[in-house]
Coordinates of N, CA, C and O in Angstrom, one line a residue:
M1 N -24.0 -21.0 151.3 CA -24.1 -21.3 149.8 C -24.1 -22.9 149.6 O -23.0 -23.5 150.0
Q2 N -25.1 -23.2 149.2 CA -25.3 -24.7 149.3 C -24.9 -25.4 148.1 O -25.2 -25.1 147.1
A3 N -24.2 -26.6 148.4 CA -23.8 -27.2 147.1 C -23.3 -26.7 146.0 O -23.8 -27.1 144.8
P4 N -22.3 -26.0 146.1 CA -21.4 -25.2 144.8 C -20.7 -26.4 144.0 O -20.6 -26.3 142.7
G5 N -20.3 -27.3 144.8 CA -19.4 -27.9 144.1 C -19.9 -29.4 143.1 O -19.3 -29.7 142.2
G6 N -21.0 -30.0 143.3 CA -21.6 -31.0 142.6 C -23.1 -31.4 143.0 O -23.5 -31.1 144.2
P7 N -23.8 -31.8 142.1 CA -25.1 -32.2 142.3 C -25.2 -33.3 143.6 O -26.4 -33.1 144.1
E8 N -24.4 -33.9 144.0 CA -24.9 -34.7 145.2 C -24.1 -34.3 146.6 O -24.2 -34.9 147.6
E9 N -23.6 -33.2 146.5 CA -22.7 -32.7 147.6 C -23.7 -32.5 148.8 O -23.3 -32.8 149.8
D10 N -24.9 -31.6 148.7 CA -25.9 -31.6 149.7 C -27.2 -31.4 149.0 O -27.4 -30.4 148.6
T11 N -27.9 -32.3 149.2 CA -29.2 -32.5 148.8 C -30.3 -32.3 150.0 O -31.6 -32.3 149.7
S12 N -29.8 -31.8 151.1 CA -30.8 -31.5 152.2 C -31.9 -30.6 151.8 O -31.5 -29.8 150.9
G13 N -33.0 -30.5 152.5 CA -33.9 -29.6 152.2 C -34.5 -29.6 150.8 O -35.1 -28.9 150.1
V14 N -34.5 -30.9 150.0 CA -34.7 -31.6 148.9 C -34.0 -30.3 147.6 O -34.6 -30.2 146.6
F15 N -32.8 -30.1 148.1 CA -32.0 -29.0 147.2 C -31.7 -29.9 146.0 O -31.0 -30.9 146.0
K16 N -31.8 -29.3 144.8 CA -31.8 -30.0 143.5 C -30.9 -29.4 142.6 O -30.7 -29.9 141.4
Y17 N -30.2 -28.1 143.1 CA -29.3 -27.5 142.1 C -27.7 -27.5 142.5 O -27.0 -26.8 142.2
G18 N -27.3 -28.8 143.0 CA -25.9 -28.7 143.1 C -24.9 -28.6 142.1 O -25.3 -29.1 140.8
G19 N -24.0 -28.0 142.3 CA -22.9 -27.7 141.3 C -23.1 -26.6 140.4 O -22.9 -26.3 139.3
W20 N -24.2 -25.9 140.9 CA -24.5 -24.6 140.3 C -23.5 -23.5 139.9 O -23.7 -23.0 138.9
S21 N -22.3 -23.5 140.7 CA -21.1 -22.7 140.5 C -20.3 -22.8 139.4 O -19.7 -22.0 138.6
A22 N -20.4 -24.3 138.8 CA -19.5 -24.4 137.8 C -19.5 -23.6 136.6 O -18.4 -23.3 135.7
P23 N -20.7 -23.4 136.0 CA -20.9 -22.6 135.0 C -20.0 -21.1 134.8 O -19.9 -20.7 133.9
Y24 N -20.1 -20.6 136.2 CA -19.5 -19.2 136.3 C -17.9 -19.5 136.7 O -17.3 -18.3 136.4
F25 N -17.4 -20.8 136.4 CA -15.9 -20.6 136.5 C -15.3 -20.6 135.0 O -15.6 -21.1 134.3
D26 N -14.1 -19.6 135.2 CA -13.4 -19.4 134.0 C -12.1 -19.2 134.3 O -11.4 -19.5 135.4
E27 N -11.0 -18.8 133.4 CA -9.9 -18.5 133.8 C -9.6 -17.5 134.8 O -8.8 -17.4 135.3
V28 N -10.4 -16.2 134.7 CA -10.1 -15.4 135.7 C -10.4 -15.9 136.9 O -9.6 -15.6 138.0
V29 N -11.6 -16.7 137.1 CA -11.8 -16.9 138.6 C -10.7 -18.2 139.0 O -10.5 -18.0 140.1
D30 N -10.3 -18.8 138.0 CA -9.4 -20.1 138.5 C -8.0 -19.3 138.7 O -7.4 -19.7 139.8
R31 N -7.7 -18.2 138.1 CA -6.4 -17.3 138.4 C -6.5 -16.7 140.0 O -5.7 -16.9 140.8
V32 N -7.8 -16.1 140.1 CA -8.1 -15.5 141.5 C -8.1 -16.4 142.7 O -7.3 -16.3 143.7
L33 N -8.6 -17.5 142.4 CA -8.7 -18.7 143.3 C -7.4 -19.4 143.7 O -6.8 -19.3 144.9
E34 N -6.5 -19.3 142.8 CA -5.1 -20.0 142.8 C -4.3 -19.0 143.7 O -3.5 -19.1 144.4
E35 N -4.4 -17.6 143.6 CA -3.9 -16.7 144.3 C -4.3 -16.6 145.6 O -3.5 -16.6 146.7
Q36 N -5.5 -16.9 145.6 CA -6.1 -16.7 147.2 C -5.6 -18.0 148.0 O -5.3 -17.8 149.2
K37 N -5.6 -19.0 147.3 CA -5.0 -20.5 148.1 C -3.4 -20.4 148.7 O -3.0 -21.1 149.4
K38 N -2.8 -19.3 148.0 CA -1.5 -19.2 148.4 C -1.3 -18.3 149.7 O -0.2 -18.3 150.4
E39 N -2.5 -17.7 150.2 CA -2.3 -16.8 151.3 C -2.6 -17.6 152.6 O -3.5 -18.4 152.6
P40 N -1.9 -17.3 153.7 CA -2.5 -17.8 155.0 C -3.9 -17.8 155.3 O -4.2 -16.3 155.3
A41 N -4.5 -18.3 155.8 CA -5.9 -18.2 156.1 C -6.6 -19.3 157.3 O -5.9 -20.2 157.4
D42 N -7.5 -19.0 157.8 CA -8.4 -19.7 158.7 C -9.7 -19.9 158.1 O -10.2 -18.9 157.4
L43 N -10.5 -20.9 158.2 CA -11.7 -21.0 157.8 C -12.8 -21.1 158.8 O -12.6 -21.8 159.8
L44 N -14.1 -20.3 158.6 CA -15.1 -20.5 159.6 C -16.1 -21.3 158.7 O -16.6 -20.7 157.6
L45 N -16.3 -22.5 159.1 CA -17.2 -23.6 158.2 C -18.5 -23.7 159.2 O -18.3 -24.0 160.3
G46 N -19.7 -24.0 158.6 CA -20.7 -24.7 159.3 C -20.4 -26.0 159.4 O -19.5 -26.8 158.7
R47 N -21.4 -26.8 160.0 CA -21.2 -28.3 160.4 C -21.4 -29.0 159.3 O -20.0 -29.7 159.1
K48 N -22.1 -28.9 158.2 CA -21.9 -29.7 157.2 C -20.9 -29.3 156.0 O -20.4 -30.5 155.6
T49 N -20.6 -28.4 156.2 CA -19.5 -27.9 155.2 C -18.0 -28.5 155.8 O -17.3 -29.0 155.0
F50 N -18.2 -28.5 157.2 CA -16.7 -29.1 157.9 C -16.8 -30.4 157.6 O -15.7 -31.0 157.4
E51 N -17.9 -31.0 157.7 CA -18.1 -32.7 157.2 C -17.6 -33.1 156.1 O -16.9 -33.9 155.9
I52 N -17.8 -31.9 155.1 CA -17.3 -32.4 153.6 C -15.9 -32.1 153.4 O -15.1 -32.8 153.0
F53 N -15.7 -30.9 154.1 CA -14.1 -30.7 154.3 C -13.3 -31.9 154.9 O -12.3 -32.2 154.1
A54 N -13.9 -32.3 155.9 CA -12.8 -33.4 156.8 C -13.1 -34.7 156.1 O -12.0 -35.5 156.5
S55 N -13.9 -35.0 155.0 CA -13.9 -36.1 154.5 C -13.1 -36.2 153.2 O -12.7 -37.2 152.7
F56 N -12.7 -34.9 152.6 CA -12.3 -34.6 151.3 C -10.7 -34.2 151.4 O -9.8 -34.9 150.9
W57 N -10.4 -33.4 152.1 CA -9.2 -32.6 152.2 C -7.9 -33.3 152.7 O -6.9 -33.2 151.9
P58 N -8.2 -34.1 153.7 CA -6.9 -34.7 154.1 C -6.3 -35.6 153.0 O -5.2 -35.8 153.0
D59 N -6.9 -36.0 152.0 CA -6.3 -36.8 151.0 C -5.9 -36.0 149.6 O -5.5 -36.4 148.7
H60 N -6.2 -34.6 149.6 CA -6.4 -34.0 148.3 C -5.5 -32.6 148.7 O -5.7 -31.7 147.8
E61 N -4.6 -32.7 149.7 CA -3.6 -31.3 149.7 C -2.9 -30.8 148.4 O -2.5 -29.8 148.4
D62 N -2.8 -31.8 147.5 CA -2.2 -31.3 146.4 C -2.8 -30.5 145.5 O -2.3 -29.5 145.1
I63 N -4.1 -30.3 145.9 CA -5.2 -29.5 145.2 C -4.9 -27.9 145.7 O -5.0 -27.0 145.1
W64 N -4.9 -28.0 147.1 CA -4.7 -26.7 147.9 C -4.0 -26.8 149.1 O -4.2 -27.2 150.2
P65 N -2.5 -26.9 148.8 CA -1.5 -26.9 149.8 C -1.7 -25.9 151.1 O -1.9 -24.9 150.8
G66 N -1.6 -26.6 152.3 CA -1.9 -26.0 153.4 C -3.2 -25.9 153.9 O -3.4 -25.4 155.3
V67 N -4.1 -26.6 153.4 CA -5.7 -26.6 153.7 C -5.5 -27.2 155.1 O -6.3 -27.0 155.9
N68 N -4.8 -28.2 155.1 CA -5.1 -29.4 156.3 C -4.3 -28.6 157.7 O -4.6 -28.9 158.5
D69 N -3.6 -27.6 157.5 CA -2.9 -26.7 158.5 C -3.7 -25.6 159.1 O -3.5 -25.0 160.0
M70 N -4.8 -25.2 158.2 CA -5.7 -24.3 158.5 C -6.5 -24.7 160.0 O -6.9 -25.7 160.1
T71 N -6.7 -23.5 160.7 CA -7.7 -23.5 161.7 C -9.2 -23.4 161.1 O -9.4 -22.7 160.3
K72 N -9.8 -24.6 161.6 CA -11.2 -24.7 160.9 C -12.3 -24.4 162.2 O -12.1 -25.3 163.4

């Protein structure tokens, strides 16, 4: 799933549709994601996604408590 977060997240392969998932977020999606973030989990990430995570999440655990303790 390429670049759901923002236009500049991943433009490789001349991908120009970054941030495509934002219009689909609503109160229901937000509520489901908040519940999912409370559950213990491990993450299987591709190289590019891992690099994005590694540069962002260490300073933003207030958004997703426990994310930095997950096995990736």
